[in-house]
Amino acid sequence: MLPSALLHGLDPDSGPDGRPPRRTARDWVVDTCCFLLAVLLYLATAAVLFEHPDVPEGIVVLDVVLGGLSCGTVWVRRRWPVALAAAMVAVGLVSSTAGGASLVALFTLAVHRPFRYVAWIGGVNLALVPLYYWLRPDNDLPYAGSVVFAVLLAVSVIGWGMFVRSKRLLMLSLRERARRAESEARLRAEQAQRLAREAIAREMHDVLAHRLTLLSVHAGALEFRPDAPREEIVRAAGVIRESAHEALQDLREIIGVLRAGESEDTAGERRQPTLAALDALVGECREAGMKVALDHRVADPAAVPASVGRTAYRIAQEALTNARKHAPGAEVTLSLTGTPGDGLTLTVTNPPPTAEPTLVPGSGQGLIGLTERATLTGGRLEHGSTVDGGFAVRAWLPWGQTGPTP
């Protein structure tokens, strides 16, 4: 069974079931004009035929009746274009008054059917033209002139119909391309929106997990040590207040992006951390009570590409957050080395915890997201337990002309 699109391409006026749809106002106007043209040629030919002295009256009556019936068939030309054109070849051979209806049938065939139908039926029709004028010569024109005129008229009608068909198929193809382009554009927009939401989700996890972990750790310390010195309580309360304030700021910033729609402009306006902010991150962790040893051997952090520096910062942030949750009291070592061409190497390690881990809920997706983030920048990330029972996160990120991956 042919697809509906192909059937529509073969016959632009056909419906889903292969039948022509209900006529529109334009169709009624076109069919009426075709009918009037056939009737006009019928009347003109009939008037000439009645004045012809050599034609018997019986033949004239038969010719006129067949011609009148042929004019009536114009109204069904859309339903059976092939059958009507084939029938009019035989009728036109014996009825001169059916000439107008025959031309309309040829035109309809050329418009609604492929060239192979037109070639067969039109070719037979043209081949019978010399026979027709040999049987029924025209008194006003010589035999050769009559044949040439009839052939040129039929070829012109067929060519006009094929031109109309090709124009319709071209418009159909252009509309199909436009629909396909709109569909592809919609899919690209949906994909871009999905990717933007995933990026924002990762951003929310990276930013808020760090802040909320500080809140949880210090709130837990206040809960389990109500007799702590006043200075420690004040410091913990300050950290809680500052972390809550910054978490709200970050959340408001990200929600604003979600409401405005993710785009290059809004993404560019968002505050993004760089490698230069790593010292501030470590300082913030130390103020929260963490023991962090920083080994920073990158001479010029500003020279690191923005995407690589941002990825390194997020990896360090997530690793420090995990260490704070799962290894409280342990000294965390953060090492950063790298040069252009060799890449950037970031290592975060911590020994086994010296206290009971903080019961901070987590999604378990942080390290998975960091691995994906490192892969997207062309690097890699490894993590796992160390021999002494601690934990290590090691990432390598490209920087400039990269050599072999270490």
mmCIF file of C-alpha atoms in Angstrom, residues 3-367:
data_model
loop_
_atom_site.group_PDB
_atom_site.id
_atom_site.type_symbol
_atom_site.label_atom_id
_atom_site.label_comp_id
_atom_site.label_asym_id
_atom_site.label_seq_id
_atom_site.Cartn_x
_atom_site.Cartn_y
_atom_site.Cartn_z
ATOM 1 C CA PRO A 3 2.016 5.945 1.678
ATOM 2 C CA SER A 4 -0.498 8.773 1.765
ATOM 3 C CA ALA A 5 2.255 11.303 1.032
ATOM 4 C CA LEU A 6 3.202 9.443 -2.161
ATOM 5 C CA LEU A 7 -0.438 9.112 -3.234
ATOM 6 C CA HIS A 8 -0.880 12.811 -2.630
ATOM 7 C CA GLY A 9 2.241 13.470 -4.684
ATOM 8 C CA LEU A 10 0.897 11.398 -7.593
ATOM 9 C CA ASP A 11 -2.513 13.039 -7.347
ATOM 10 C CA PRO A 12 -2.547 16.321 -5.400
ATOM 11 C CA ASP A 13 -6.352 16.342 -5.358
ATOM 12 C CA SER A 14 -6.733 12.855 -3.860
ATOM 13 C CA GLY A 15 -7.756 12.276 -0.264
ATOM 14 C CA PRO A 16 -6.379 9.740 2.230
ATOM 15 C CA ASP A 17 -8.522 6.964 0.693
ATOM 16 C CA GLY A 18 -7.454 7.810 -2.863
ATOM 17 C CA ARG A 19 -10.716 9.593 -3.658
ATOM 18 C CA PRO A 20 -10.895 13.294 -4.429
ATOM 19 C CA PRO A 21 -12.043 15.388 -1.481
ATOM 20 C CA ARG A 22 -15.139 17.512 -1.553
ATOM 21 C CA ARG A 23 -14.840 20.303 -4.078
ATOM 22 C CA THR A 24 -13.843 23.685 -2.762
ATOM 23 C CA ALA A 25 -15.132 26.972 -4.140
ATOM 24 C CA ARG A 26 -12.040 27.181 -6.327
ATOM 25 C CA ASP A 27 -12.640 23.653 -7.651
ATOM 26 C CA TRP A 28 -16.209 24.529 -8.589
ATOM 27 C CA VAL A 29 -15.005 27.616 -10.456
ATOM 28 C CA VAL A 30 -12.365 25.611 -12.374
ATOM 29 C CA ASP A 31 -14.758 22.768 -13.195
ATOM 30 C CA THR A 32 -17.413 25.213 -14.340
ATOM 31 C CA CYS A 33 -14.928 26.984 -16.616
ATOM 32 C CA CYS A 34 -13.811 23.636 -18.084
ATOM 33 C CA PHE A 35 -17.426 22.617 -18.641
ATOM 34 C CA LEU A 36 -18.294 25.927 -20.318
ATOM 35 C CA LEU A 37 -15.213 25.636 -22.543
ATOM 36 C CA ALA A 38 -16.224 22.131 -23.597
ATOM 37 C CA VAL A 39 -19.809 23.262 -24.238
ATOM 38 C CA LEU A 40 -18.620 26.280 -26.245
ATOM 39 C CA LEU A 41 -16.461 24.110 -28.499
ATOM 40 C CA TYR A 42 -19.323 21.601 -28.681
ATOM 41 C CA LEU A 43 -21.777 24.238 -29.906
ATOM 42 C CA ALA A 44 -19.332 25.709 -32.391
ATOM 43 C CA THR A 45 -18.492 22.289 -33.840
ATOM 44 C CA ALA A 46 -22.141 21.228 -33.904
ATOM 45 C CA ALA A 47 -23.100 24.382 -35.850
ATOM 46 C CA VAL A 48 -20.444 23.630 -38.452
ATOM 47 C CA LEU A 49 -21.457 19.973 -38.573
ATOM 48 C CA PHE A 50 -25.137 20.748 -39.253
ATOM 49 C CA GLU A 51 -24.115 22.966 -42.151
ATOM 50 C CA HIS A 52 -21.950 20.237 -43.691
ATOM 51 C CA PRO A 53 -23.820 18.910 -46.725
ATOM 52 C CA ASP A 54 -21.837 15.663 -47.120
ATOM 53 C CA VAL A 55 -22.451 14.209 -43.636
ATOM 54 C CA PRO A 56 -25.523 11.950 -43.261
ATOM 55 C CA GLU A 57 -28.118 13.074 -40.765
ATOM 56 C CA GLY A 58 -27.797 9.912 -38.652
ATOM 57 C CA ILE A 59 -24.085 10.420 -38.194
ATOM 58 C CA VAL A 60 -24.658 14.063 -37.250
ATOM 59 C CA VAL A 61 -27.213 13.077 -34.606
ATOM 60 C CA LEU A 62 -24.866 10.398 -33.196
ATOM 61 C CA ASP A 63 -21.979 12.880 -33.177
ATOM 62 C CA VAL A 64 -24.004 15.525 -31.349
ATOM 63 C CA VAL A 65 -25.347 13.060 -28.761
ATOM 64 C CA LEU A 66 -21.867 11.699 -28.016
ATOM 65 C CA GLY A 67 -20.506 15.228 -27.812
ATOM 66 C CA GLY A 68 -23.210 16.307 -25.355
ATOM 67 C CA LEU A 69 -22.608 13.285 -23.159
ATOM 68 C CA SER A 70 -18.866 13.973 -23.305
ATOM 69 C CA CYS A 71 -19.417 17.501 -22.018
ATOM 70 C CA GLY A 72 -21.260 16.040 -19.040
ATOM 71 C CA THR A 73 -18.303 13.823 -18.168
ATOM 72 C CA VAL A 74 -16.246 16.931 -17.385
ATOM 73 C CA TRP A 75 -17.828 16.956 -13.913
ATOM 74 C CA VAL A 76 -16.285 13.557 -13.066
ATOM 75 C CA ARG A 77 -12.850 14.294 -14.503
ATOM 76 C CA ARG A 78 -11.240 14.487 -11.021
ATOM 77 C CA ARG A 79 -12.633 11.078 -10.001
ATOM 78 C CA TRP A 80 -11.502 9.017 -13.015
ATOM 79 C CA PRO A 81 -8.888 11.005 -14.975
ATOM 80 C CA VAL A 82 -7.245 7.964 -16.618
ATOM 81 C CA ALA A 83 -10.479 6.184 -17.551
ATOM 82 C CA LEU A 84 -12.047 9.386 -18.859
ATOM 83 C CA ALA A 85 -9.021 10.305 -20.988
ATOM 84 C CA ALA A 86 -8.840 6.778 -22.446
ATOM 85 C CA ALA A 87 -12.565 6.763 -23.220
ATOM 86 C CA MET A 88 -12.384 10.172 -24.863
ATOM 87 C CA VAL A 89 -9.718 8.879 -27.256
ATOM 88 C CA ALA A 90 -12.240 6.443 -28.705
ATOM 89 C CA VAL A 91 -15.169 8.880 -28.525
ATOM 90 C CA GLY A 92 -13.169 11.674 -30.133
ATOM 91 C CA LEU A 93 -12.381 9.429 -33.092
ATOM 92 C CA VAL A 94 -16.081 9.183 -34.035
ATOM 93 C CA SER A 95 -17.422 12.485 -32.637
ATOM 94 C CA SER A 96 -16.055 15.843 -33.657
ATOM 95 C CA THR A 97 -18.266 17.679 -31.141
ATOM 96 C CA ALA A 98 -16.488 15.843 -28.295
ATOM 97 C CA GLY A 99 -13.216 17.623 -29.103
ATOM 98 C CA GLY A 100 -13.544 20.146 -26.291
ATOM 99 C CA ALA A 101 -14.228 17.431 -23.710
ATOM 100 C CA SER A 102 -11.280 15.434 -25.080
ATOM 101 C CA LEU A 103 -8.922 18.380 -24.539
ATOM 102 C CA VAL A 104 -10.202 18.877 -20.995
ATOM 103 C CA ALA A 105 -9.706 15.146 -20.303
ATOM 104 C CA LEU A 106 -6.121 15.298 -21.606
ATOM 105 C CA PHE A 107 -5.396 18.341 -19.463
ATOM 106 C CA THR A 108 -6.844 16.646 -16.376
ATOM 107 C CA LEU A 109 -4.796 13.514 -17.035
ATOM 108 C CA ALA A 110 -1.577 15.543 -17.329
ATOM 109 C CA VAL A 111 -2.340 17.373 -14.063
ATOM 110 C CA HIS A 112 -3.369 14.423 -11.902
ATOM 111 C CA ARG A 113 -1.312 11.478 -13.140
ATOM 112 C CA PRO A 114 2.405 10.754 -13.756
ATOM 113 C CA PHE A 115 3.998 11.062 -17.178
ATOM 114 C CA ARG A 116 3.688 7.363 -18.072
ATOM 115 C CA TYR A 117 -0.100 7.672 -18.267
ATOM 116 C CA VAL A 118 0.168 10.852 -20.306
ATOM 117 C CA ALA A 119 2.705 9.251 -22.656
ATOM 118 C CA TRP A 120 0.513 6.245 -23.448
ATOM 119 C CA ILE A 121 -2.890 7.914 -23.755
ATOM 120 C CA GLY A 122 -1.574 11.156 -25.235
ATOM 121 C CA GLY A 123 0.600 9.234 -27.686
ATOM 122 C CA VAL A 124 -2.384 7.169 -28.888
ATOM 123 C CA ASN A 125 -4.456 10.312 -29.203
ATOM 124 C CA LEU A 126 -1.791 12.039 -31.313
ATOM 125 C CA ALA A 127 -1.313 8.948 -33.450
ATOM 126 C CA LEU A 128 -5.040 8.873 -34.294
ATOM 127 C CA VAL A 129 -5.151 12.515 -35.422
ATOM 128 C CA PRO A 130 -4.078 11.747 -39.032
ATOM 129 C CA LEU A 131 -6.645 8.928 -39.197
ATOM 130 C CA TYR A 132 -9.397 11.206 -37.905
ATOM 131 C CA TYR A 133 -8.774 13.903 -40.552
ATOM 132 C CA TRP A 134 -8.402 11.274 -43.237
ATOM 133 C CA LEU A 135 -11.852 9.930 -42.372
ATOM 134 C CA ARG A 136 -13.403 13.349 -41.766
ATOM 135 C CA PRO A 137 -11.468 16.009 -43.710
ATOM 136 C CA ASP A 138 -11.906 19.706 -42.964
ATOM 137 C CA ASN A 139 -13.202 21.707 -45.923
ATOM 138 C CA ASP A 140 -11.598 24.965 -44.708
ATOM 139 C CA LEU A 141 -8.057 23.641 -44.139
ATOM 140 C CA PRO A 142 -5.829 21.283 -46.099
ATOM 141 C CA TYR A 143 -5.192 17.838 -44.654
ATOM 142 C CA ALA A 144 -1.620 18.586 -43.505
ATOM 143 C CA GLY A 145 -2.628 21.892 -41.923
ATOM 144 C CA SER A 146 -5.486 20.271 -40.025
ATOM 145 C CA VAL A 147 -3.212 17.522 -38.694
ATOM 146 C CA VAL A 148 -0.497 19.948 -37.649
ATOM 147 C CA PHE A 149 -2.985 22.284 -35.944
ATOM 148 C CA ALA A 150 -4.651 19.428 -34.020
ATOM 149 C CA VAL A 151 -1.310 17.971 -32.943
ATOM 150 C CA LEU A 152 -0.004 21.347 -31.764
ATOM 151 C CA LEU A 153 -3.223 21.995 -29.849
ATOM 152 C CA ALA A 154 -3.087 18.608 -28.102
ATOM 153 C CA VAL A 155 0.632 18.958 -27.288
ATOM 154 C CA SER A 156 0.019 22.455 -25.877
ATOM 155 C CA VAL A 157 -2.794 21.213 -23.645
ATOM 156 C CA ILE A 158 -0.679 18.279 -22.400
ATOM 157 C CA GLY A 159 2.336 20.543 -21.803
ATOM 158 C CA TRP A 160 0.223 23.030 -19.899
ATOM 159 C CA GLY A 161 -1.174 20.246 -17.711
ATOM 160 C CA MET A 162 2.294 18.840 -17.005
ATOM 161 C CA PHE A 163 3.507 22.321 -16.091
ATOM 162 C CA VAL A 164 0.643 22.713 -13.627
ATOM 163 C CA ARG A 165 1.439 19.287 -12.141
ATOM 164 C CA SER A 166 5.153 20.060 -11.746
ATOM 165 C CA LYS A 167 4.300 23.367 -10.096
ATOM 166 C CA ARG A 168 1.979 21.618 -7.654
ATOM 167 C CA LEU A 169 4.578 18.980 -6.837
ATOM 168 C CA LEU A 170 7.198 21.691 -6.341
ATOM 169 C CA MET A 171 4.946 23.540 -3.909
ATOM 170 C CA LEU A 172 4.204 20.247 -2.147
ATOM 171 C CA SER A 173 7.931 19.544 -1.841
ATOM 172 C CA LEU A 174 8.624 23.038 -0.517
ATOM 173 C CA ARG A 175 5.864 22.733 2.065
ATOM 174 C CA GLU A 176 7.212 19.341 3.132
ATOM 175 C CA ARG A 177 10.708 20.782 3.464
ATOM 176 C CA ALA A 178 9.341 23.680 5.483
ATOM 177 C CA ARG A 179 7.504 21.288 7.820
ATOM 178 C CA ARG A 180 10.627 19.142 8.151
ATOM 179 C CA ALA A 181 12.765 22.219 8.870
ATOM 180 C CA GLU A 182 10.286 23.387 11.517
ATOM 181 C CA SER A 183 10.270 19.930 13.088
ATOM 182 C CA GLU A 184 14.075 19.771 13.134
ATOM 183 C CA ALA A 185 14.294 23.278 14.562
ATOM 184 C CA ARG A 186 11.821 22.324 17.278
ATOM 185 C CA LEU A 187 13.817 19.195 18.099
ATOM 186 C CA ARG A 188 17.045 21.198 18.234
ATOM 187 C CA ALA A 189 15.402 23.730 20.532
ATOM 188 C CA GLU A 190 14.117 20.976 22.806
ATOM 189 C CA GLN A 191 17.540 19.347 22.879
ATOM 190 C CA ALA A 192 19.226 22.653 23.661
ATOM 191 C CA GLN A 193 16.688 23.296 26.409
ATOM 192 C CA ARG A 194 17.285 19.834 27.864
ATOM 193 C CA LEU A 195 21.053 20.299 27.813
ATOM 194 C CA ALA A 196 20.680 23.711 29.423
ATOM 195 C CA ARG A 197 18.515 22.277 32.180
ATOM 196 C CA GLU A 198 21.025 19.503 32.779
ATOM 197 C CA ALA A 199 23.802 22.080 33.017
ATOM 198 C CA ILE A 200 21.764 24.125 35.472
ATOM 199 C CA ALA A 201 21.001 21.003 37.511
ATOM 200 C CA ARG A 202 24.711 20.231 37.745
ATOM 201 C CA GLU A 203 25.366 23.820 38.698
ATOM 202 C CA MET A 204 22.747 23.672 41.448
ATOM 203 C CA HIS A 205 24.258 20.471 42.807
ATOM 204 C CA ASP A 206 27.811 21.820 42.756
ATOM 205 C CA VAL A 207 26.928 25.137 44.353
ATOM 206 C CA LEU A 208 24.248 24.233 46.855
ATOM 207 C CA ALA A 209 25.782 20.959 48.049
ATOM 208 C CA HIS A 210 28.837 22.846 49.282
ATOM 209 C CA ARG A 211 26.786 25.480 51.111
ATOM 210 C CA LEU A 212 24.271 23.098 52.623
ATOM 211 C CA THR A 213 26.967 20.741 53.829
ATOM 212 C CA LEU A 214 28.478 23.589 55.840
ATOM 213 C CA LEU A 215 25.053 24.269 57.297
ATOM 214 C CA SER A 216 24.546 20.630 58.240
ATOM 215 C CA VAL A 217 27.992 20.175 59.778
ATOM 216 C CA HIS A 218 27.814 23.239 61.995
ATOM 217 C CA ALA A 219 24.187 22.711 62.911
ATOM 218 C CA GLY A 220 25.078 19.142 63.926
ATOM 219 C CA ALA A 221 27.986 20.426 66.010
ATOM 220 C CA LEU A 222 25.685 22.822 67.856
ATOM 221 C CA GLU A 223 23.176 20.041 68.427
ATOM 222 C CA PHE A 224 25.654 17.529 69.860
ATOM 223 C CA ARG A 225 27.805 20.043 71.742
ATOM 224 C CA PRO A 226 25.443 22.444 73.490
ATOM 225 C CA ASP A 227 28.104 23.036 76.136
ATOM 226 C CA ALA A 228 30.723 24.267 73.667
ATOM 227 C CA PRO A 229 32.509 27.547 74.422
ATOM 228 C CA ARG A 230 30.657 30.680 73.477
ATOM 229 C CA GLU A 231 33.288 31.627 70.879
ATOM 230 C CA GLU A 232 32.790 28.343 68.995
ATOM 231 C CA ILE A 233 29.013 28.716 69.137
ATOM 232 C CA VAL A 234 29.234 32.257 67.779
ATOM 233 C CA ARG A 235 31.625 31.180 65.031
ATOM 234 C CA ALA A 236 29.395 28.232 64.053
ATOM 235 C CA ALA A 237 26.313 30.436 64.026
ATOM 236 C CA GLY A 238 28.128 32.937 61.809
ATOM 237 C CA VAL A 239 29.127 30.221 59.388
ATOM 238 C CA ILE A 240 25.536 28.938 59.312
ATOM 239 C CA ARG A 241 24.166 32.415 58.674
ATOM 240 C CA GLU A 242 26.731 33.205 55.970
ATOM 241 C CA SER A 243 26.299 29.822 54.257
ATOM 242 C CA ALA A 244 22.508 30.148 54.301
ATOM 243 C CA HIS A 245 22.739 33.641 52.845
ATOM 244 C CA GLU A 246 25.093 32.552 50.059
ATOM 245 C CA ALA A 247 22.992 29.442 49.337
ATOM 246 C CA LEU A 248 19.913 31.647 48.938
ATOM 247 C CA GLN A 249 21.828 33.989 46.655
ATOM 248 C CA ASP A 250 23.021 31.099 44.500
ATOM 249 C CA LEU A 251 19.548 29.578 44.389
ATOM 250 C CA ARG A 252 17.964 32.920 43.465
ATOM 251 C CA GLU A 253 20.527 33.361 40.708
ATOM 252 C CA ILE A 254 19.879 29.914 39.219
ATOM 253 C CA ILE A 255 16.080 30.220 39.500
ATOM 254 C CA GLY A 256 16.322 33.550 37.703
ATOM 255 C CA VAL A 257 18.119 31.851 34.835
ATOM 256 C CA LEU A 258 15.446 29.143 34.695
ATOM 257 C CA ARG A 259 12.686 31.749 34.498
ATOM 258 C CA ALA A 260 14.456 33.843 31.874
ATOM 259 C CA GLY A 261 15.411 30.818 29.748
ATOM 260 C CA GLU A 262 18.913 29.518 29.276
ATOM 261 C CA SER A 263 20.777 31.319 26.489
ATOM 262 C CA GLU A 264 24.231 32.492 25.672
ATOM 263 C CA ASP A 265 23.481 35.966 26.984
ATOM 264 C CA THR A 266 22.052 34.810 30.304
ATOM 265 C CA ALA A 267 24.778 32.211 30.659
ATOM 266 C CA GLY A 268 27.386 34.888 30.116
ATOM 267 C CA GLU A 269 25.813 37.104 32.788
ATOM 268 C CA ARG A 270 25.894 34.379 35.445
ATOM 269 C CA ARG A 271 28.700 34.502 37.928
ATOM 270 C CA GLN A 272 31.015 31.580 37.106
ATOM 271 C CA PRO A 273 33.982 30.583 39.281
ATOM 272 C CA THR A 274 37.470 30.280 37.830
ATOM 273 C CA LEU A 275 40.674 28.652 38.985
ATOM 274 C CA ALA A 276 41.664 31.930 40.648
ATOM 275 C CA ALA A 277 38.806 31.417 43.130
ATOM 276 C CA LEU A 278 40.318 28.164 44.415
ATOM 277 C CA ASP A 279 42.208 29.922 47.213
ATOM 278 C CA ALA A 280 38.978 31.538 48.403
ATOM 279 C CA LEU A 281 37.266 28.147 48.399
ATOM 280 C CA VAL A 282 40.004 26.629 50.533
ATOM 281 C CA GLY A 283 39.883 29.613 52.875
ATOM 282 C CA GLU A 284 36.141 29.206 53.264
ATOM 283 C CA CYS A 285 36.588 25.537 54.153
ATOM 284 C CA ARG A 286 39.256 26.389 56.725
ATOM 285 C CA GLU A 287 36.993 28.977 58.320
ATOM 286 C CA ALA A 288 34.333 26.271 58.602
ATOM 287 C CA GLY A 289 36.760 24.160 60.659
ATOM 288 C CA MET A 290 38.211 21.878 57.967
ATOM 289 C CA LYS A 291 41.901 21.036 57.832
ATOM 290 C CA VAL A 292 42.969 21.634 54.246
ATOM 291 C CA ALA A 293 46.553 21.548 52.959
ATOM 292 C CA LEU A 294 46.811 23.331 49.609
ATOM 293 C CA ASP A 295 49.674 22.591 47.219
ATOM 294 C CA HIS A 296 49.104 25.092 44.407
ATOM 295 C CA ARG A 297 51.855 24.890 41.768
ATOM 296 C CA VAL A 298 50.173 26.678 38.871
ATOM 297 C CA ALA A 299 52.121 29.874 38.436
ATOM 298 C CA ASP A 300 49.493 31.828 36.513
ATOM 299 C CA PRO A 301 45.929 30.593 37.161
ATOM 300 C CA ALA A 302 44.562 33.333 34.911
ATOM 301 C CA ALA A 303 46.264 31.692 31.922
ATOM 302 C CA VAL A 304 44.221 28.517 32.346
ATOM 303 C CA PRO A 305 41.276 28.417 29.877
ATOM 304 C CA ALA A 306 38.008 29.477 31.494
ATOM 305 C CA SER A 307 36.219 26.166 30.876
ATOM 306 C CA VAL A 308 39.140 24.128 32.257
ATOM 307 C CA GLY A 309 39.542 26.384 35.292
ATOM 308 C CA ARG A 310 35.821 26.261 36.018
ATOM 309 C CA THR A 311 35.841 22.458 35.788
ATOM 310 C CA ALA A 312 38.861 22.213 38.106
ATOM 311 C CA TYR A 313 37.145 24.491 40.616
ATOM 312 C CA ARG A 314 33.953 22.401 40.589
ATOM 313 C CA ILE A 315 35.921 19.180 41.031
ATOM 314 C CA ALA A 316 37.781 20.626 43.991
ATOM 315 C CA GLN A 317 34.552 21.988 45.473
ATOM 316 C CA GLU A 318 32.756 18.625 45.217
ATOM 317 C CA ALA A 319 35.761 16.690 46.561
ATOM 318 C CA LEU A 320 36.088 18.995 49.569
ATOM 319 C CA THR A 321 32.357 18.752 50.209
ATOM 320 C CA ASN A 322 32.514 14.948 50.157
ATOM 321 C CA ALA A 323 35.527 14.946 52.454
ATOM 322 C CA ARG A 324 33.736 17.183 54.921
ATOM 323 C CA LYS A 325 30.732 14.826 54.951
ATOM 324 C CA HIS A 326 32.472 11.471 55.005
ATOM 325 C CA ALA A 327 35.797 12.208 56.742
ATOM 326 C CA PRO A 328 35.215 14.853 59.386
ATOM 327 C CA GLY A 329 38.300 15.854 61.323
ATOM 328 C CA ALA A 330 40.716 14.410 58.731
ATOM 329 C CA GLU A 331 43.258 16.659 57.030
ATOM 330 C CA VAL A 332 42.460 16.982 53.312
ATOM 331 C CA THR A 333 45.276 17.535 50.840
ATOM 332 C CA LEU A 334 44.523 19.415 47.640
ATOM 333 C CA SER A 335 47.266 19.384 45.005
ATOM 334 C CA LEU A 336 47.151 21.335 41.760
ATOM 335 C CA THR A 337 49.896 21.196 39.143
ATOM 336 C CA GLY A 338 50.118 21.786 35.428
ATOM 337 C CA THR A 339 51.645 23.687 32.555
ATOM 338 C CA PRO A 340 50.417 24.569 29.072
ATOM 339 C CA GLY A 341 50.747 21.539 26.819
ATOM 340 C CA ASP A 342 50.970 19.006 29.674
ATOM 341 C CA GLY A 343 47.528 19.631 31.082
ATOM 342 C CA LEU A 344 46.200 20.389 34.532
ATOM 343 C CA THR A 345 46.303 17.740 37.266
ATOM 344 C CA LEU A 346 44.122 18.076 40.350
ATOM 345 C CA THR A 347 44.320 15.633 43.265
ATOM 346 C CA VAL A 348 42.246 15.678 46.459
ATOM 347 C CA THR A 349 43.042 13.041 49.098
ATOM 348 C CA ASN A 350 42.020 12.452 52.675
ATOM 349 C CA PRO A 351 42.970 9.787 55.248
ATOM 350 C CA PRO A 352 40.361 7.724 57.099
ATOM 351 C CA PRO A 353 37.959 9.798 59.214
ATOM 352 C CA THR A 354 38.939 10.523 62.804
ATOM 353 C CA ALA A 355 35.338 11.089 63.890
ATOM 354 C CA GLU A 356 31.901 9.686 63.110
ATOM 355 C CA PRO A 357 30.842 10.745 59.572
ATOM 356 C CA THR A 358 28.175 13.408 59.423
ATOM 357 C CA LEU A 359 24.761 12.066 58.462
ATOM 358 C CA VAL A 360 24.237 14.447 55.587
ATOM 359 C CA PRO A 361 21.913 13.121 52.863
ATOM 360 C CA GLY A 362 23.367 12.978 49.384
ATOM 361 C CA SER A 363 22.223 11.949 45.918
ATOM 362 C CA GLY A 364 25.311 9.893 45.143
ATOM 363 C CA GLN A 365 25.530 11.588 41.767
ATOM 364 C CA GLY A 366 28.228 14.142 42.523
ATOM 365 C CA LEU A 367 31.247 12.117 41.416
#
